[in-house]
Amino acid sequence: MSQRTGFEHDYLVVGAGSAGSVIARRLLDAGHSVHVVEAGSADDDERVHNPQGWPLLLQSPLDWALMTVPQRHANNRSLYWPRGKVLGGSSSLNGMIYVRGHRSDYDAWAYAGCPGWDWDSVLPLFKRSEDHVDGESAWHGKGGPLPVSRITEPHPTAAAFVEAALALGHEHIEDFNGERMTGVGFNHATIRDGRRMSAWQSFVAPVLGNPALTVTTGAHVHRVLMEGGRAVGVEYAADGAVHRAYASAEVVLSGGVIGSAQTLLLSGIGPAQHLREVGVEVTVDLPGVGENLHDHLLVSNVYEASRPLPPGKANLLESQLFASTDARRPGPDLQPLFLHLVYPAESYPVPEHGYTIAPGIVRPLSRGTLRLASADPRKAPLLDPNVLSERYDLEALVDAVELCREIGGQAAFDAWRKAEVAPGPEARTRDDLRAYVRRAVGTYHHQVGTCRMGQDSLAVVDPELRVHGVEGLRVADASIMPSVPSGNTNAPSIMVGEKASDLILAAS
Ligand SMILES: Cc1cc2nc3c(=O)[nH]c(=O)nc-3n(C[C@H](O)[C@H](O)[C@H](O)COP(=O)(O)OP(=O)(O)OC[C@H]3O[C@@H](n4cnc5c(N)ncnc54)[C@H](O)[C@@H]3O)c2cc1C
């Protein structure tokens, strides 16, 4: 029995991101004591709160700024993966788009062995979080902690994007979280009164005075502490020393798709052979930890503008399109996003004034892995999403590039377009576009799946989010998603936090 030092609480929540913030709040509201242990810092940087500040946070101290291993189907390039290292996690540096995905995403989870996660079961959880500007409806909630607003004064180029897609026959969508999501429209966003509403600001900041809450920032959790097959606490590094914190009820890992899997592996919970190779003692042989890493892929079709663009009033990501490569699909598989700034395509020129029509795919088939580079917790893990390893992903992205080019060529953009910079006029054939995709493919930061939920032998957590083979330990964040939803992943991660808190409280 190790000696217990430090604070003891009912629950330890590792990671104050989209999911962790929700869990902390719901457990506090239910009368429990909670210790939140977060590697990043406080969110007192003004760029976090200004909805236009997010591009400036990339590669800043608030960003883990990870790199993948060289991607063999993408010209051996390493891809840059920003993740939030700050209270609020990635919800403090994301693009604030509020999209839940398609109902079939969640029904597929349920069919794949996750009962209770079908659309009809999770819709009330999405609504419970929400304080939607339109009020209560079949699709939205009122009075929850998370403000969701509409883009009321769109940037003229964001409006041109909508007009261009409509001219091509795409349906106008008022609300991507309503009855239908396939079509073009303006986003809803986690913004209120001109301020970003991160999960931390929405869920935890209002209850910071609660004496049952302890928040430790700058605390990098290295491993879970176990006693007789039960998780009892965590070991973390802070201020140059190693500390321990304990929980009497449960430890909840909400470190995100990278942090949670890495923490499990460092705790000896993972594929036994891999753990032995890197010199970590095996606690539980759980072969699925770090498997199933996948992501939404994005390219940047960049346009040089004929004149400087006026400043926008919202999140720089005001309009988007959901489309399908095949009308027989139950939901969309393409998501062209519009940005009224130059979001550079790697190795292509960066014009002084411009805008971006970014082709994205939302039903990727490629799957990769997260592995430890070393038993040293300070070393970043090896991230191999294996992008474009499936032919469909490449072809769907090329379809998306062609679609974005069509949109960019519409009359609605005549007043703004000077030249297409990427892929550029020299890219003419479909083969040229395949080469462009391999050269420029990146991410729009929706990695999921490394601690996949399910009941099969590669599942890491069960549908109650309990780690297989360990008592008192759950994972709750984007890492548990069996497959990435067909939309941006902040709202789904917040929903995972809501569901996790119900499951935890039901067991308390
Ligand atoms: C640049 C960017 C733009 C995005 N844009 C959008 C968007 O517009 N809309 C949208 O819906 N989604 C967007 N996303 C994705 C979305 O924000 C994430 O999917 C979501 O926030 C993930 O939530 P999470 O709870 O799984 O992890 P996170 O929110 O990343 O939280 C994990 C937390 O755990 C902490 N942590 C990790 N490891 C440890 C450790 N060992 N010890 C202690 N703490 C640890 C991290 O510092 C972090 O605070 C974007 C993401 C990024 C990075």
Coordinates of C-alpha atoms and ligand atoms in Angstrom, one line a residue:
M1 CA 0.0 0.0 0.0
S2 CA 1.6 3.3 -1.1
Q3 CA 1.5 6.2 1.3
R4 CA -1.2 8.7 0.4
T5 CA -0.2 12.3 0.2
G6 CA -1.9 15.3 -1.3
F7 CA -5.6 16.0 -1.5
E8 CA -8.2 13.3 -1.5
H9 CA -11.4 13.8 -3.3
D10 CA -14.3 11.6 -4.5
Y11 CA -13.2 11.9 -8.1
L12 CA -10.1 12.8 -10.0
V13 CA -10.6 14.2 -13.5
V14 CA -7.5 14.2 -15.6
G15 CA -7.7 16.9 -18.3
A16 CA -9.9 20.1 -18.2
G17 CA -10.9 19.9 -21.9
S18 CA -14.3 19.6 -23.7
A19 CA -15.3 16.4 -21.9
G20 CA -13.4 16.8 -18.6
S21 CA -15.0 20.2 -17.9
V22 CA -18.5 18.8 -18.2
I23 CA -17.8 15.9 -15.9
A24 CA -16.2 18.1 -13.3
R25 CA -19.3 20.4 -13.3
R26 CA -21.9 17.6 -13.2
L27 CA -20.1 15.8 -10.4
L28 CA -19.9 19.0 -8.4
D29 CA -23.5 19.8 -9.0
A30 CA -24.4 16.3 -7.6
G31 CA -22.5 17.1 -4.4
H32 CA -19.2 15.3 -4.9
S33 CA -15.7 16.6 -4.4
V34 CA -13.6 16.8 -7.6
H35 CA -9.9 17.3 -8.2
V36 CA -9.2 18.4 -11.8
V37 CA -5.6 17.8 -12.8
E38 CA -4.6 19.7 -16.0
A39 CA -1.2 19.8 -17.7
G40 CA -1.9 23.2 -19.3
S41 CA -2.2 26.6 -17.8
A42 CA -5.0 29.0 -16.8
D43 CA -7.0 30.4 -19.8
D44 CA -6.0 34.0 -19.1
D45 CA -4.6 34.8 -22.5
E46 CA -7.0 37.2 -24.3
R47 CA -6.5 35.4 -27.6
V48 CA -8.5 32.4 -26.1
H49 CA -11.5 34.6 -25.5
N50 CA -11.5 36.6 -28.7
P51 CA -13.3 34.4 -31.3
Q52 CA -10.8 35.6 -33.9
G53 CA -7.8 34.7 -31.8
W54 CA -7.5 31.0 -32.5
P55 CA -5.0 31.1 -35.4
L56 CA -2.6 33.0 -33.1
L57 CA -2.8 30.2 -30.5
L58 CA -1.5 27.6 -32.9
Q59 CA 2.2 26.8 -32.0
S60 CA 1.8 28.9 -28.9
P61 CA 2.5 27.7 -25.3
L62 CA -1.2 26.8 -25.1
D63 CA -0.8 24.3 -27.8
W64 CA 0.7 20.8 -27.4
A65 CA 1.8 21.3 -31.1
L66 CA 2.3 17.6 -31.9
M67 CA 3.6 16.1 -35.1
T68 CA 2.6 12.8 -36.6
V69 CA 5.2 10.4 -37.9
P70 CA 6.0 10.7 -41.6
Q71 CA 2.9 9.7 -43.5
R72 CA 3.8 7.3 -46.3
H73 CA 0.7 8.0 -48.4
A74 CA 1.2 11.7 -48.1
N75 CA 4.7 12.1 -49.5
N76 CA 6.2 11.1 -46.2
R77 CA 5.2 14.4 -44.6
S78 CA 4.7 14.8 -40.9
L79 CA 1.4 16.5 -40.1
Y80 CA 1.1 19.2 -37.5
W81 CA -1.6 18.4 -34.8
P82 CA -2.5 21.3 -32.5
R83 CA -4.3 20.3 -29.2
G84 CA -5.2 22.7 -26.4
K85 CA -2.9 22.7 -23.4
V86 CA -4.9 25.1 -21.2
L87 CA -8.1 25.0 -19.2
G88 CA -10.8 24.2 -21.7
G89 CA -8.4 22.0 -23.7
S90 CA -9.0 22.1 -27.4
S91 CA -12.3 23.9 -26.8
S92 CA -10.1 26.9 -25.9
L93 CA -8.3 27.1 -29.2
N94 CA -10.8 25.5 -31.6
G95 CA -12.8 27.2 -34.4
M96 CA -16.0 27.2 -32.2
I97 CA -18.2 25.5 -34.9
Y98 CA -21.1 23.8 -33.1
V99 CA -22.1 20.6 -35.1
R100 CA -23.2 17.3 -33.7
G101 CA -23.0 15.1 -36.7
H102 CA -25.5 12.8 -38.4
R103 CA -27.9 10.6 -36.5
S104 CA -26.5 7.5 -38.3
D105 CA -23.1 8.2 -36.7
Y106 CA -24.5 7.4 -33.3
D107 CA -26.8 4.7 -34.4
A108 CA -23.7 3.0 -35.9
W109 CA -22.0 3.2 -32.5
A110 CA -24.9 1.5 -30.9
Y111 CA -25.0 -1.2 -33.5
A112 CA -21.3 -1.8 -33.1
G113 CA -21.7 -2.8 -29.5
C114 CA -22.4 0.5 -27.6
P115 CA -26.0 0.3 -26.5
G116 CA -27.3 3.6 -25.0
W117 CA -25.3 5.7 -27.5
D118 CA -27.8 5.7 -30.4
W119 CA -29.0 9.1 -31.6
D120 CA -32.3 9.0 -29.7
S121 CA -30.4 8.4 -26.5
V122 CA -27.8 11.1 -27.0
L123 CA -29.9 13.9 -28.4
P124 CA -31.3 14.8 -24.9
L125 CA -27.7 15.0 -23.7
F126 CA -26.7 17.5 -26.5
K127 CA -29.8 19.5 -25.6
R128 CA -29.1 19.4 -21.9
S129 CA -25.7 21.1 -22.4
E130 CA -27.1 23.9 -24.5
D131 CA -28.2 27.4 -24.0
H132 CA -29.2 28.0 -27.6
V133 CA -29.9 31.5 -28.7
D134 CA -33.1 30.3 -30.5
G135 CA -34.5 28.8 -27.3
E136 CA -35.9 25.4 -26.6
S137 CA -37.0 23.3 -29.6
A138 CA -37.1 19.7 -30.8
W139 CA -33.4 20.1 -31.7
H140 CA -32.0 22.6 -29.2
G141 CA -31.9 23.2 -25.4
K142 CA -32.3 26.3 -23.4
G143 CA -30.8 27.1 -20.0
G144 CA -27.8 24.7 -20.1
P145 CA -24.3 25.9 -19.4
L146 CA -23.1 26.0 -23.1
P147 CA -24.1 29.1 -25.1
V148 CA -24.7 28.5 -28.8
S149 CA -25.3 31.4 -31.1
R150 CA -25.9 32.0 -34.8
I151 CA -23.7 34.0 -37.1
T152 CA -25.8 37.1 -37.4
E153 CA -23.6 39.4 -39.5
P154 CA -21.7 37.2 -41.9
H155 CA -18.6 38.2 -43.6
P156 CA -19.3 39.1 -47.3
T157 CA -17.1 36.3 -48.6
A158 CA -18.8 33.7 -46.2
A159 CA -22.1 34.9 -47.7
A160 CA -20.5 34.5 -51.2
F161 CA -19.7 30.9 -50.3
V162 CA -23.3 30.2 -49.4
E163 CA -24.6 31.9 -52.6
A164 CA -22.1 30.0 -54.8
A165 CA -23.1 26.6 -53.4
L166 CA -26.8 27.5 -53.7
A167 CA -26.1 28.4 -57.4
L168 CA -24.7 24.9 -57.8
G169 CA -28.0 23.4 -56.5
H170 CA -27.0 22.6 -52.9
E171 CA -29.9 22.9 -50.5
H172 CA -29.9 25.8 -48.0
I173 CA -29.6 24.6 -44.4
E174 CA -30.7 26.9 -41.6
D175 CA -29.3 24.7 -38.9
F176 CA -26.8 21.8 -39.4
N177 CA -28.2 20.3 -36.1
G178 CA -31.8 20.2 -37.3
E179 CA -33.8 17.8 -39.3
R180 CA -31.3 17.6 -42.2
M181 CA -27.6 18.5 -42.3
T182 CA -26.7 18.0 -46.0
G183 CA -26.5 21.4 -47.7
V184 CA -25.0 24.8 -47.2
G185 CA -25.4 27.5 -44.6
F186 CA -24.0 29.5 -41.8
N187 CA -22.6 27.8 -38.7
H188 CA -23.9 27.9 -35.2
A189 CA -21.0 28.7 -32.8
T190 CA -20.1 28.4 -29.2
I191 CA -19.8 32.2 -28.9
R192 CA -21.8 34.6 -26.6
D193 CA -21.6 38.4 -26.6
G194 CA -18.5 38.3 -28.9
R195 CA -16.6 35.9 -26.6
R196 CA -15.6 32.3 -27.1
M197 CA -17.4 30.0 -24.8
S198 CA -15.0 27.1 -24.1
A199 CA -16.2 24.1 -22.2
W200 CA -14.2 25.4 -19.2
Q201 CA -15.7 28.9 -19.3
S202 CA -19.2 27.4 -19.8
F203 CA -19.2 24.6 -17.3
V204 CA -16.6 25.2 -14.6
A205 CA -15.7 28.9 -14.5
P206 CA -19.2 29.8 -13.0
V207 CA -18.7 27.3 -10.1
L208 CA -15.0 28.0 -9.4
G209 CA -15.9 29.1 -5.8
N210 CA -17.3 25.7 -4.9
P211 CA -15.1 24.5 -2.0
A212 CA -15.5 20.9 -3.2
L213 CA -13.5 21.7 -6.3
T214 CA -9.7 21.7 -6.5
V215 CA -8.0 22.6 -9.8
T216 CA -4.3 21.9 -10.3
T217 CA -2.9 23.4 -13.5
G218 CA 0.6 22.8 -14.9
A219 CA 0.2 19.2 -13.7
H220 CA 1.2 16.6 -16.3
V221 CA -0.2 13.2 -15.3
H222 CA 2.3 10.5 -15.9
R223 CA 0.4 7.4 -14.8
V224 CA -2.6 6.0 -13.0
L225 CA -1.9 4.6 -9.5
M226 CA -3.3 1.1 -8.9
E227 CA -3.9 -1.0 -5.8
G228 CA -5.0 -4.6 -6.3
G229 CA -6.5 -4.0 -9.8
R230 CA -8.2 -0.8 -8.8
A231 CA -7.3 2.8 -9.9
V232 CA -6.9 4.9 -6.8
G233 CA -5.1 8.0 -8.0
V234 CA -2.6 9.5 -10.4
E235 CA 1.0 10.5 -10.3
Y236 CA 1.8 13.9 -11.9
A237 CA 4.7 16.2 -12.4
A238 CA 4.4 19.9 -11.5
D239 CA 6.9 22.6 -10.6
G240 CA 9.8 20.2 -11.1
A241 CA 8.5 17.6 -8.6
V242 CA 6.4 14.4 -8.8
H243 CA 3.2 14.5 -6.8
R244 CA 0.4 12.1 -6.1
A245 CA -3.4 12.7 -5.9
Y246 CA -6.0 10.2 -4.8
A247 CA -9.7 9.6 -5.4
S248 CA -11.9 7.6 -3.1
A249 CA -14.5 6.9 -5.8
E250 CA -13.1 6.9 -9.4
V251 CA -10.4 8.2 -11.6
V252 CA -11.6 9.6 -14.9
L253 CA -9.2 10.2 -17.8
S254 CA -10.3 13.0 -20.0
G255 CA -6.9 13.8 -21.5
G256 CA -8.2 13.7 -25.1
V257 CA -7.4 11.4 -27.9
I258 CA -3.7 11.6 -27.3
G259 CA -3.4 12.2 -23.6
S260 CA -5.7 9.5 -22.4
A261 CA -4.2 6.7 -24.5
Q262 CA -0.7 7.8 -23.6
T263 CA -1.6 7.8 -19.9
L264 CA -3.1 4.3 -20.1
L265 CA 0.0 3.0 -21.9
L266 CA 2.4 4.6 -19.4
S267 CA 0.3 3.0 -16.7
G268 CA 1.0 -0.4 -18.2
I269 CA -2.5 -0.7 -19.6
G270 CA -2.2 -1.6 -23.3
P271 CA -0.8 -4.1 -25.8
A272 CA 1.6 -6.2 -23.7
Q273 CA 4.2 -6.7 -26.4
H274 CA 4.4 -3.0 -27.2
L275 CA 4.7 -2.1 -23.5
R276 CA 7.5 -4.6 -23.0
E277 CA 9.3 -3.2 -26.1
V278 CA 9.4 0.3 -24.6
G279 CA 10.2 -0.9 -21.1
V280 CA 6.8 -0.3 -19.3
E281 CA 5.7 -3.0 -16.9
V282 CA 2.4 -4.6 -18.0
T283 CA -0.5 -4.1 -15.7
V284 CA -3.3 -5.2 -18.0
D285 CA -2.8 -6.6 -21.5
L286 CA -5.4 -4.5 -23.4
P287 CA -4.5 -4.7 -27.1
G288 CA -6.8 -2.0 -28.4
V289 CA -5.2 0.9 -26.5
G290 CA -3.8 3.3 -29.2
E291 CA -5.5 1.4 -32.1
N292 CA -8.2 3.0 -34.3
L293 CA -6.6 6.5 -34.4
H294 CA -8.4 8.4 -37.2
D295 CA -9.2 11.9 -38.2
H296 CA -11.1 14.2 -40.6
L297 CA -8.7 15.1 -43.4
L298 CA -8.6 18.6 -44.9
V299 CA -6.9 20.3 -47.8
S300 CA -6.7 24.1 -48.3
N301 CA -7.9 25.5 -51.7
V302 CA -6.4 28.9 -51.4
Y303 CA -7.5 32.0 -53.4
E304 CA -5.7 35.2 -53.7
A305 CA -8.3 38.1 -53.3
S306 CA -8.4 41.0 -55.6
R307 CA -8.5 43.4 -52.6
P308 CA -8.0 43.3 -48.9
L309 CA -10.9 41.6 -47.1
P310 CA -12.8 43.5 -44.4
P311 CA -12.5 42.1 -40.9
G312 CA -15.1 39.6 -39.8
K313 CA -17.2 39.7 -36.6
A314 CA -17.3 36.0 -35.6
N315 CA -15.0 33.0 -35.7
L316 CA -13.4 33.2 -39.2
L317 CA -15.3 30.0 -40.0
E318 CA -18.8 31.2 -40.7
S319 CA -20.2 29.0 -43.4
Q320 CA -19.8 25.5 -44.6
L321 CA -21.3 22.8 -46.9
F322 CA -22.1 19.2 -46.1
A323 CA -22.3 17.1 -49.3
S324 CA -22.1 13.5 -50.4
T325 CA -20.1 11.6 -52.9
D326 CA -23.1 9.2 -53.3
A327 CA -26.7 10.2 -52.8
R328 CA -27.5 6.7 -51.4
R329 CA -25.4 7.4 -48.3
P330 CA -27.5 8.0 -45.2
G331 CA -25.5 11.2 -44.4
P332 CA -22.8 13.5 -45.9
D333 CA -19.2 12.4 -46.4
L334 CA -17.7 15.7 -47.5
Q335 CA -17.5 19.0 -45.6
P336 CA -16.1 22.0 -47.5
L337 CA -15.4 24.7 -45.0
F338 CA -15.1 28.4 -45.8
L339 CA -12.5 30.6 -44.1
H340 CA -12.2 34.3 -44.8
L341 CA -8.4 34.1 -44.3
V342 CA -5.6 32.4 -46.0
Y343 CA -5.3 29.0 -44.3
P344 CA -2.1 28.0 -46.1
A345 CA -1.7 24.8 -48.1
E346 CA 1.7 23.3 -47.2
S347 CA 4.4 24.2 -49.7
Y348 CA 2.1 26.5 -51.7
P349 CA 2.4 30.3 -51.9
V350 CA 0.7 32.4 -49.2
P351 CA -1.0 35.4 -50.8
E352 CA -1.2 38.7 -48.8
H353 CA -5.0 38.9 -49.2
G354 CA -7.1 35.9 -49.7
Y355 CA -9.6 33.3 -48.5
T356 CA -9.8 29.5 -48.3
I357 CA -12.4 27.0 -49.5
A358 CA -11.2 23.9 -47.6
P359 CA -12.3 20.5 -48.8
G360 CA -12.8 18.1 -45.9
I361 CA -13.9 14.5 -45.6
V362 CA -16.0 13.3 -42.7
R363 CA -16.2 9.5 -43.1
P364 CA -12.6 8.6 -43.4
L365 CA -11.8 4.9 -43.6
S366 CA -8.0 5.1 -42.9
R367 CA -7.0 3.9 -39.4
G368 CA -3.7 4.2 -37.6
T369 CA -2.1 4.0 -34.2
L370 CA -0.7 5.8 -31.2
R371 CA 2.3 4.2 -29.6
L372 CA 4.8 5.2 -26.9
A373 CA 8.1 6.5 -28.2
S374 CA 9.6 5.8 -24.8
A375 CA 8.7 5.0 -21.3
D376 CA 9.6 8.6 -20.5
P377 CA 6.2 10.4 -20.0
R378 CA 7.8 13.7 -21.1
K379 CA 8.3 12.3 -24.6
A380 CA 5.5 12.8 -27.1
P381 CA 3.9 9.6 -28.4
L382 CA 4.3 8.3 -31.9
L383 CA 1.2 9.4 -33.8
D384 CA 0.5 7.5 -37.0
P385 CA -3.0 8.2 -38.4
N386 CA -1.9 6.4 -41.6
V387 CA -3.7 9.0 -43.7
L388 CA -4.9 8.2 -47.2
S389 CA -4.0 4.5 -46.7
E390 CA -7.6 3.7 -47.9
R391 CA -8.2 4.6 -51.6
Y392 CA -11.7 5.9 -50.7
D393 CA -10.2 8.7 -48.6
L394 CA -8.0 9.9 -51.4
E395 CA -10.8 9.8 -54.0
A396 CA -13.3 11.4 -51.7
L397 CA -10.9 14.2 -51.0
V398 CA -10.3 14.7 -54.7
D399 CA -14.1 14.9 -55.1
A400 CA -14.1 17.5 -52.4
V401 CA -11.3 19.5 -54.1
E402 CA -13.3 19.5 -57.3
L403 CA -16.4 20.6 -55.6
C404 CA -14.6 23.4 -53.8
R405 CA -13.1 24.5 -57.1
E406 CA -16.6 24.6 -58.7
I407 CA -17.8 26.8 -55.8
G408 CA -14.8 29.0 -56.0
G409 CA -15.4 29.6 -59.7
Q410 CA -19.0 30.8 -59.2
A411 CA -20.1 34.3 -60.0
A412 CA -20.7 35.0 -56.3
F413 CA -16.9 35.2 -55.9
D414 CA -16.2 37.4 -59.0
A415 CA -16.0 40.5 -56.8
W416 CA -13.3 38.8 -54.6
R417 CA -11.4 36.3 -56.7
K418 CA -8.0 37.3 -58.2
A419 CA -6.5 33.8 -58.7
E420 CA -6.6 30.3 -57.4
V421 CA -3.3 29.7 -55.6
A422 CA -3.8 26.1 -54.5
P423 CA -4.2 23.7 -56.2
G424 CA -3.5 26.3 -58.8
P425 CA -4.1 26.4 -62.6
E426 CA -1.4 23.9 -63.4
A427 CA -3.5 21.2 -61.6
R428 CA -5.9 20.1 -64.3
T429 CA -6.5 16.3 -64.3
R430 CA -7.8 14.1 -61.5
D431 CA -4.3 12.7 -61.2
D432 CA -2.9 16.2 -60.7
L433 CA -5.5 16.6 -57.9
R434 CA -4.4 13.3 -56.3
A435 CA -0.9 14.6 -56.3
Y436 CA -2.1 17.9 -54.8
V437 CA -3.9 16.0 -52.0
R438 CA -0.9 14.0 -51.1
R439 CA 1.3 17.1 -51.1
A440 CA -1.1 19.3 -49.1
V441 CA -3.4 17.0 -47.0
G442 CA -3.7 18.0 -43.3
T443 CA -6.3 17.8 -40.6
Y444 CA -9.1 19.9 -39.2
H445 CA -8.3 18.5 -35.8
H446 CA -10.9 15.9 -35.2
Q447 CA -8.7 13.0 -34.1
V448 CA -10.6 10.3 -32.2
G449 CA -10.7 6.6 -31.4
T450 CA -7.6 5.5 -29.4
C451 CA -9.5 4.2 -26.4
R452 CA -12.4 2.9 -28.4
M453 CA -15.6 1.9 -26.6
G454 CA -17.2 -1.4 -27.3
Q455 CA -17.5 -5.0 -26.2
D456 CA -15.1 -6.8 -28.6
S457 CA -11.5 -7.8 -27.7
L458 CA -10.0 -4.6 -29.2
A459 CA -12.3 -2.3 -27.2
V460 CA -10.6 -0.3 -24.5
V461 CA -13.7 0.8 -22.5
D462 CA -17.1 -0.7 -22.2
P463 CA -20.3 1.2 -23.1
E464 CA -20.2 2.6 -19.5
L465 CA -16.7 3.9 -20.3
R466 CA -15.1 1.7 -17.7
V467 CA -11.6 0.5 -18.7
H468 CA -11.7 -3.2 -19.4
G469 CA -9.9 -5.1 -16.6
V470 CA -9.5 -2.2 -14.2
E471 CA -11.8 -1.1 -11.4
G472 CA -12.5 2.5 -10.7
L473 CA -11.1 3.9 -14.0
R474 CA -13.0 5.4 -16.9
V475 CA -12.0 7.2 -20.0
A476 CA -14.3 10.0 -21.2
D477 CA -13.3 12.2 -24.2
A478 CA -13.0 12.0 -27.9
S479 CA -10.7 8.9 -27.6
I480 CA -13.6 6.6 -26.8
M481 CA -15.5 7.3 -30.0
P482 CA -15.6 4.1 -32.1
S483 CA -15.8 6.2 -35.3
V484 CA -15.6 10.0 -35.9
P485 CA -19.0 11.7 -36.3
S486 CA -19.8 13.4 -39.6
G487 CA -19.1 16.8 -38.2
N488 CA -16.8 18.8 -36.0
T489 CA -16.0 17.0 -32.7
N490 CA -16.4 19.6 -29.9
A491 CA -20.1 19.1 -29.4
P492 CA -19.8 15.3 -29.5
S493 CA -16.9 15.4 -26.9
I494 CA -19.1 17.6 -24.7
M495 CA -21.9 15.0 -25.1
V496 CA -19.5 12.3 -24.1
G497 CA -18.8 14.3 -20.9
E498 CA -22.6 14.5 -20.2
K499 CA -23.1 10.8 -20.8
A500 CA -20.0 9.9 -18.7
S501 CA -21.3 12.0 -15.8
D502 CA -24.7 10.2 -15.9
L503 CA -22.9 6.8 -15.9
I504 CA -20.6 7.8 -13.0
L505 CA -23.4 9.2 -10.9
A506 CA -25.6 6.1 -11.6
A507 CA -22.8 4.0 -10.2
S508 CA -22.1 6.3 -7.2
Ligands
LIG1 C1 -7.2 24.1 -33.8 C2 -8.5 23.3 -33.6 C3 -9.7 23.7 -34.2 C4 -10.8 23.0 -33.9 N1 -12.0 23.5 -34.4 C5 -13.2 22.9 -34.0 C6 -14.4 23.5 -34.3 O1 -14.5 24.6 -34.8 N2 -15.6 22.8 -33.9 C7 -15.5 21.6 -33.3 O2 -16.6 21.1 -33.0 N3 -14.3 21.0 -33.0 C8 -13.2 21.6 -33.3 N4 -12.0 21.1 -32.9 C9 -12.0 19.8 -32.3 C10 -12.5 19.8 -30.8 O3 -12.1 21.0 -30.2 C11 -11.9 18.6 -30.1 O4 -12.3 17.4 -30.8 C12 -12.4 18.5 -28.7 O5 -12.1 19.7 -28.0 C13 -11.8 17.3 -28.0 O6 -12.2 17.2 -26.6 P1 -11.5 16.3 -25.6 O7 -12.3 16.4 -24.3 O8 -11.4 14.9 -26.2 O9 -10.0 16.7 -25.5 P2 -9.4 18.2 -25.2 O10 -10.4 19.3 -25.2 O11 -8.2 18.3 -26.1 O12 -8.9 18.1 -23.6 C14 -7.9 17.3 -23.2 C15 -7.3 18.0 -22.0 O13 -6.4 17.1 -21.3 C16 -5.2 17.7 -21.0 N5 -4.2 16.7 -20.9 C17 -3.8 15.8 -21.9 N6 -2.9 15.0 -21.4 C18 -2.7 15.3 -20.1 C19 -1.9 14.7 -19.0 N7 -1.1 13.7 -19.3 N8 -2.0 15.2 -17.8 C20 -2.9 16.3 -17.5 N9 -3.6 16.8 -18.5 C21 -3.6 16.3 -19.7 C22 -5.0 18.7 -22.2 O14 -4.0 19.7 -21.8 C23 -6.4 19.2 -22.4 O15 -6.7 20.3 -21.6 C24 -10.8 21.8 -33.1 C25 -9.6 21.4 -32.6 C26 -8.5 22.1 -32.8 C27 -7.2 21.7 -32.1

